[in-house]
CSV table of C-alpha atoms in Angstrom, one decimal:
chain,number,residue,atom,x,y,z
A,27,MET,CA,-10.2,-18.1,-32.6
A,28,ALA,CA,-9.6,-19.0,-36.3
A,29,GLY,CA,-7.8,-16.7,-38.8
A,30,GLY,CA,-7.9,-13.7,-36.4
A,31,THR,CA,-11.7,-13.8,-36.1
A,32,PRO,CA,-13.1,-14.5,-32.6
A,33,LYS,CA,-15.5,-17.5,-32.4
A,34,HIS,CA,-17.4,-16.1,-29.4
A,35,PRO,CA,-18.2,-12.6,-28.2
A,36,TYR,CA,-15.9,-12.6,-25.2
A,37,HIS,CA,-12.2,-11.5,-25.1
A,38,LEU,CA,-9.8,-14.0,-23.7
A,39,VAL,CA,-6.5,-12.1,-23.2
A,40,ASP,CA,-3.3,-13.6,-24.6
A,41,PRO,CA,-0.4,-14.2,-22.2
A,42,SER,CA,1.4,-10.9,-21.7
A,43,PRO,CA,4.7,-9.8,-20.1
A,44,TRP,CA,3.3,-6.4,-19.0
A,45,PRO,CA,1.7,-7.4,-15.7
A,46,ALA,CA,4.9,-8.9,-14.4
A,47,LEU,CA,7.1,-6.1,-15.8
A,48,GLY,CA,4.7,-3.5,-14.5
A,49,SER,CA,5.0,-5.0,-11.0
A,50,PHE,CA,8.8,-4.9,-11.2
A,51,ALA,CA,8.7,-1.3,-12.5
A,52,ALA,CA,6.5,-0.3,-9.5
A,53,LEU,CA,8.9,-2.0,-7.1
A,54,VAL,CA,11.9,-0.1,-8.6
A,55,LEU,CA,10.0,3.2,-8.5
A,56,ALA,CA,9.0,2.6,-4.8
A,57,LEU,CA,12.5,1.7,-3.8
A,58,GLY,CA,13.9,4.7,-5.7
A,59,PHE,CA,11.4,7.0,-3.9
A,60,GLY,CA,12.2,5.5,-0.5
A,61,PHE,CA,16.0,5.8,-1.0
A,62,ALA,CA,15.6,9.3,-2.2
A,63,LEU,CA,13.8,10.2,1.0
A,64,HIS,CA,16.2,8.3,3.3
A,65,PRO,CA,19.6,8.0,1.5
A,66,ASP,CA,21.4,7.0,4.7
A,67,MET,CA,19.6,3.6,4.6
A,68,LEU,CA,22.1,2.6,1.9
A,69,GLY,CA,25.2,3.2,4.0
A,70,PRO,CA,27.6,6.1,4.4
A,71,GLY,CA,29.2,6.0,0.9
A,72,VAL,CA,26.1,5.2,-1.1
A,73,GLY,CA,24.1,7.6,1.0
A,74,THR,CA,26.4,10.4,0.1
A,75,PHE,CA,26.0,9.5,-3.6
A,76,MET,CA,22.2,9.4,-3.3
A,77,LYS,CA,22.2,12.8,-1.6
A,78,ALA,CA,24.2,14.2,-4.6
A,79,VAL,CA,21.9,12.8,-7.2
A,80,HIS,CA,18.9,13.6,-5.0
A,81,TRP,CA,15.6,12.7,-6.8
A,82,TRP,CA,17.3,11.4,-9.9
A,83,GLY,CA,17.2,8.0,-8.2
A,84,LEU,CA,13.5,7.9,-9.3
A,85,ALA,CA,14.4,8.0,-13.0
A,86,PRO,CA,14.9,4.3,-13.7
A,87,GLY,CA,11.6,3.3,-12.0
A,88,LEU,CA,9.7,6.1,-13.6
A,89,LEU,CA,11.0,5.3,-17.1
A,90,LEU,CA,10.1,1.6,-16.6
A,91,VAL,CA,6.6,2.5,-15.4
A,92,LEU,CA,6.0,4.9,-18.3
A,93,GLY,CA,7.4,2.4,-20.8
A,94,VAL,CA,5.1,-0.4,-19.5
A,95,MET,CA,2.1,2.0,-19.6
A,96,TYR,CA,2.9,2.9,-23.2
A,97,TRP,CA,3.4,-0.6,-24.5
A,98,TRP,CA,0.6,-2.2,-22.5
A,99,TRP,CA,-2.0,0.4,-23.5
A,100,SER,CA,-0.8,0.2,-27.1
A,101,ASP,CA,-1.7,-3.5,-27.0
A,102,VAL,CA,-5.1,-2.7,-25.5
A,103,ILE,CA,-5.8,-0.2,-28.3
A,104,ALA,CA,-4.8,-2.8,-30.9
A,105,GLU,CA,-7.0,-5.4,-29.2
A,106,SER,CA,-9.9,-3.0,-29.0
A,107,ARG,CA,-10.2,-2.8,-32.8
A,108,VAL,CA,-10.8,-6.6,-33.1
A,109,TYR,CA,-11.9,-8.1,-29.8
A,110,HIS,CA,-14.0,-5.4,-28.1
A,111,THR,CA,-17.4,-6.8,-29.1
A,112,ALA,CA,-20.7,-5.3,-27.8
A,113,VAL,CA,-20.7,-7.6,-24.7
A,114,VAL,CA,-17.0,-6.8,-23.9
A,115,GLN,CA,-17.7,-3.1,-24.2
A,116,LEU,CA,-20.6,-3.5,-21.8
A,117,GLY,CA,-18.3,-5.0,-19.2
A,118,LEU,CA,-15.8,-2.2,-19.7
A,119,ARG,CA,-18.5,0.3,-19.2
A,120,TYR,CA,-19.5,-1.3,-15.9
A,121,GLY,CA,-15.8,-1.3,-14.9
A,122,MET,CA,-15.5,2.4,-15.7
A,123,ILE,CA,-18.6,3.2,-13.8
A,124,LEU,CA,-17.2,1.4,-10.7
A,125,PHE,CA,-13.9,3.2,-11.1
A,126,ILE,CA,-15.6,6.6,-11.1
A,127,ALA,CA,-17.7,5.6,-8.1
A,128,SER,CA,-14.4,4.8,-6.3
A,129,GLU,CA,-13.2,8.3,-7.3
A,130,VAL,CA,-16.3,9.8,-5.8
A,131,LEU,CA,-15.6,8.2,-2.5
A,132,PHE,CA,-11.9,9.3,-2.7
A,133,PHE,CA,-13.0,13.0,-3.0
A,134,ALA,CA,-15.7,12.5,-0.4
A,135,ALA,CA,-13.0,12.0,2.2
A,136,PHE,CA,-11.5,15.4,1.5
A,137,PHE,CA,-14.9,17.1,1.5
A,138,TRP,CA,-15.7,15.3,4.8
A,139,ALA,CA,-12.5,16.6,6.4
A,140,PHE,CA,-13.2,20.1,5.1
A,141,PHE,CA,-16.8,20.3,6.3
A,142,ASP,CA,-16.0,18.6,9.7
A,143,ALA,CA,-13.5,21.4,10.4
A,144,ALA,CA,-15.6,24.2,8.8
A,145,LEU,CA,-18.9,23.4,10.5
A,146,TYR,CA,-17.3,22.8,14.0
A,147,PRO,CA,-14.2,25.1,14.1
A,148,GLY,CA,-14.7,25.8,17.8
A,149,ALA,CA,-16.1,22.5,19.0
A,150,PRO,CA,-15.8,22.3,22.9
A,151,ASN,CA,-14.7,18.7,22.8
A,152,MET,CA,-11.8,19.6,20.4
A,153,PRO,CA,-9.8,22.2,22.3
A,154,VAL,CA,-6.8,21.9,20.1
A,155,ARG,CA,-8.8,22.7,17.0
A,156,ALA,CA,-10.7,25.5,18.7
A,157,GLU,CA,-7.4,27.1,19.7
A,158,ALA,CA,-5.9,26.6,16.2
A,159,THR,CA,-8.9,28.1,14.4
A,160,GLY,CA,-9.8,30.7,16.9
A,161,GLY,CA,-13.3,29.3,16.8
A,162,ILE,CA,-14.0,30.8,13.4
A,163,TRP,CA,-13.9,29.6,9.8
A,164,PRO,CA,-11.7,30.2,7.9
A,165,PRO,CA,-9.2,30.2,10.8
A,166,LYS,CA,-7.9,33.4,12.2
A,167,GLY,CA,-5.1,35.0,10.2
A,168,ILE,CA,-6.1,33.4,6.9
A,169,SER,CA,-6.5,35.5,3.8
A,170,ILE,CA,-8.3,33.7,0.9
A,171,ILE,CA,-8.3,33.6,-2.9
A,172,ALA,CA,-11.1,35.7,-4.4
A,173,PRO,CA,-13.7,33.0,-5.5
A,174,PHE,CA,-15.1,35.1,-8.3
A,175,ASP,CA,-11.8,35.7,-9.9
A,176,LEU,CA,-9.4,33.0,-11.0
A,177,PRO,CA,-11.6,30.1,-9.6
A,178,LEU,CA,-14.7,31.4,-11.5
A,179,MET,CA,-12.6,31.7,-14.6
A,180,ASN,CA,-11.5,28.1,-14.2
A,181,THR,CA,-15.1,27.0,-13.6
A,182,LEU,CA,-16.1,28.5,-16.9
A,183,ILE,CA,-13.2,27.0,-18.7
A,184,LEU,CA,-14.0,23.5,-17.4
A,185,LEU,CA,-17.7,23.8,-18.2
A,186,LEU,CA,-16.8,24.9,-21.7
A,187,SER,CA,-14.5,21.9,-22.0
A,188,GLY,CA,-17.3,19.6,-21.1
A,189,THR,CA,-19.4,21.0,-24.0
A,190,THR,CA,-16.5,20.5,-26.5
A,191,ALA,CA,-16.1,16.9,-25.2
A,192,THR,CA,-19.8,16.3,-25.8
A,193,TRP,CA,-19.5,17.9,-29.3
A,194,ALA,CA,-16.6,15.5,-30.1
A,195,HIS,CA,-18.7,12.5,-28.8
A,196,HIS,CA,-21.7,13.3,-30.9
A,197,SER,CA,-19.4,13.8,-33.9
A,198,ILE,CA,-17.9,10.3,-33.5
A,199,ILE,CA,-21.4,8.8,-33.2
A,200,GLU,CA,-22.4,10.6,-36.5
A,201,GLY,CA,-19.2,9.5,-38.2
A,202,ASN,CA,-17.9,13.1,-38.5
A,203,GLN,CA,-14.2,12.7,-38.0
A,204,LYS,CA,-13.2,16.3,-38.6
A,205,ASP,CA,-15.6,17.7,-36.0
A,206,ALA,CA,-14.5,14.9,-33.6
A,207,VAL,CA,-10.9,16.0,-33.9
A,208,ARG,CA,-11.8,19.7,-33.6
A,209,GLY,CA,-13.9,19.1,-30.4
A,210,LEU,CA,-11.1,17.0,-28.9
A,211,LEU,CA,-8.5,19.6,-29.7
A,212,CYS,CA,-10.6,22.3,-28.1
A,213,THR,CA,-11.1,20.1,-25.0
A,214,VAL,CA,-7.4,19.4,-24.7
A,215,LEU,CA,-6.5,23.1,-25.0
A,216,LEU,CA,-9.0,24.1,-22.4
A,217,GLY,CA,-7.7,21.5,-20.0
A,218,MET,CA,-4.2,22.8,-20.4
A,219,ILE,CA,-5.4,26.4,-19.8
A,220,PHE,CA,-7.2,25.2,-16.6
A,221,THR,CA,-3.9,23.6,-15.4
A,222,GLY,CA,-2.0,26.8,-16.2
A,223,VAL,CA,-4.4,29.0,-14.3
A,224,GLN,CA,-4.4,26.7,-11.3
A,225,ALA,CA,-0.6,26.6,-11.3
A,226,TYR,CA,-0.5,30.5,-11.3
A,227,GLU,CA,-3.0,30.4,-8.4
A,228,TYR,CA,-0.9,28.0,-6.4
A,229,LEU,CA,2.3,30.0,-7.0
A,230,HIS,CA,0.6,33.2,-5.7
A,231,ALA,CA,-1.5,31.6,-3.0
A,232,PRO,CA,-1.5,33.7,0.2
A,233,PHE,CA,-1.1,30.6,2.4
A,234,THR,CA,0.9,27.4,2.5
A,235,PHE,CA,0.0,23.7,2.8
A,236,SER,CA,1.0,23.2,6.4
A,237,GLN,CA,-0.3,26.4,7.8
A,238,ASP,CA,-3.6,25.0,9.3
A,239,ILE,CA,-6.6,22.7,8.6
A,240,TYR,CA,-8.1,25.2,6.1
A,241,THR,CA,-5.0,25.3,4.0
A,242,SER,CA,-4.2,21.6,4.1
A,243,THR,CA,-7.7,20.6,3.1
A,244,PHE,CA,-7.8,23.3,0.4
A,245,PHE,CA,-4.6,22.1,-1.2
A,246,MET,CA,-5.4,18.4,-0.8
A,247,ALA,CA,-8.8,18.7,-2.5
A,248,THR,CA,-7.9,21.2,-5.2
A,249,GLY,CA,-4.5,19.6,-5.8
A,250,PHE,CA,-5.8,16.1,-6.3
A,251,HIS,CA,-8.5,17.6,-8.6
A,252,GLY,CA,-5.7,19.3,-10.5
A,253,PHE,CA,-3.9,15.9,-10.8
A,254,HIS,CA,-7.1,14.4,-12.2
A,255,VAL,CA,-7.4,17.2,-14.7
A,256,LEU,CA,-3.8,16.4,-15.8
A,257,VAL,CA,-4.5,12.7,-16.2
A,258,GLY,CA,-7.8,13.5,-18.0
A,259,THR,CA,-5.9,15.8,-20.4
A,260,ILE,CA,-3.4,13.1,-21.2
A,261,PHE,CA,-6.3,10.6,-21.7
A,262,LEU,CA,-7.9,13.1,-24.2
A,263,ILE,CA,-4.6,13.7,-26.0
A,264,VAL,CA,-4.4,10.0,-26.7
A,265,CYS,CA,-8.0,10.0,-27.9
A,266,LEU,CA,-7.2,13.0,-30.1
A,267,ILE,CA,-4.3,11.1,-31.8
A,268,ARG,CA,-6.6,8.1,-32.3
A,269,ALA,CA,-9.4,10.2,-33.6
A,270,ALA,CA,-7.0,11.9,-36.1
A,271,LYS,CA,-6.1,8.3,-37.3
A,272,GLY,CA,-9.7,7.4,-37.7
A,273,GLN,CA,-9.7,4.7,-35.1
A,274,PHE,CA,-13.0,5.6,-33.5
A,275,LYS,CA,-16.1,4.2,-35.2
A,276,PRO,CA,-19.8,5.2,-34.5
A,277,LYS,CA,-20.4,1.9,-32.6
A,278,GLN,CA,-16.9,1.2,-31.4
A,279,HIS,CA,-15.3,4.1,-29.5
A,280,PHE,CA,-15.3,3.0,-25.8
A,281,GLY,CA,-11.8,4.5,-25.3
A,282,PHE,CA,-13.1,8.0,-26.0
A,283,GLU,CA,-16.4,7.3,-24.1
A,284,ALA,CA,-14.4,6.4,-21.0
A,285,ALA,CA,-12.3,9.6,-21.4
A,286,ALA,CA,-15.4,11.7,-21.8
A,287,TRP,CA,-17.1,10.1,-18.6
A,288,TYR,CA,-13.9,10.8,-16.7
A,289,TRP,CA,-13.7,14.4,-17.9
A,290,HIS,CA,-17.4,15.1,-17.0
A,291,PHE,CA,-16.7,13.6,-13.5
A,292,VAL,CA,-13.8,16.0,-13.2
A,293,ASP,CA,-16.1,18.9,-14.2
A,294,VAL,CA,-18.7,17.9,-11.5
A,295,VAL,CA,-16.1,17.6,-8.8
A,296,TRP,CA,-14.8,21.1,-9.6
A,297,LEU,CA,-18.3,22.6,-9.3
A,298,PHE,CA,-18.5,21.2,-5.8
A,299,LEU,CA,-15.0,22.5,-5.0
A,300,PHE,CA,-15.9,25.9,-6.3
A,301,PHE,CA,-19.1,26.3,-4.4
A,302,CYS,CA,-18.1,24.6,-1.2
A,303,ILE,CA,-14.4,25.5,-0.7
A,304,TYR,CA,-13.8,28.6,-2.8
A,305,TRP,CA,-17.1,30.3,-2.2
A,306,TRP,CA,-18.9,29.0,0.9
A,307,GLY,CA,-15.7,28.0,2.7
A,308,ALA,CA,-14.2,31.5,2.3
A,309,GLY,CA,-16.7,33.0,4.8
A,310,LYS,CA,-15.8,36.6,5.6
A,311,ALA,CA,-12.1,36.2,5.5
A,312,PRO,CA,-10.1,39.0,3.8
A,313,ILE,CA,-9.2,38.5,0.2
A,314,ALA,CA,-5.5,38.4,-0.7
A,315,LEU,CA,-5.4,37.1,-4.2
A,316,HIS,CA,-7.5,38.7,-7.0
């Protein structure tokens, strides 16, 4: 590289402190989490102190992790405006596609667990499951959330957010910064509304996580999806700030493109959750939450 201009289309990353510091931050966070769960491991005196501060022991590691994330990704954003040539962007697209493919397999595990229990609730070779479910699905004693109430509302909210994300994407391609900001702002607000509705649903759910196989698979699948919505919303907030600063160009906006792909993936997963778990999986169980 001469005078800040790359001499070839590939991006050779400069030496960076963030990988090593990120590993150290992850270690501190893991240790803090372990000691918070088992404070007696540190000895009687220290254990008593850890019990008093409880989960505050996670703060140092969490602050370090968040700090590394902020500064490392700030460097990536700065690099993207100079070094992310067409061939580099192509490699990043392949990487994002593979990441989303891994996420598909992640959610497939939860759907597998759900359908395995739902399709064979009274399997003769699984007497423990048959006794726990009563041979029916949802298991005996379960009251469910009305699928065409809050879940349907959240479905419409996410589908609408997908259209506003697409609006923002086309606006960036056309060089229309104002509409790009408007589309992203709408998408972020819709994502926040979705999270709020799901939080209300969880707080008023007629069952608990550890009640049985139905409730555990329900909360694992929908809960991890909710976490992905939260991550996607943060992703889009960063894109909104960058769009407002005019950092996205018609031919150089992979940061937003990756966020949009991720958001559409979240939309599709929710459609499967709605139809398979909320609707089909509800069976003929009584409705407790409208």
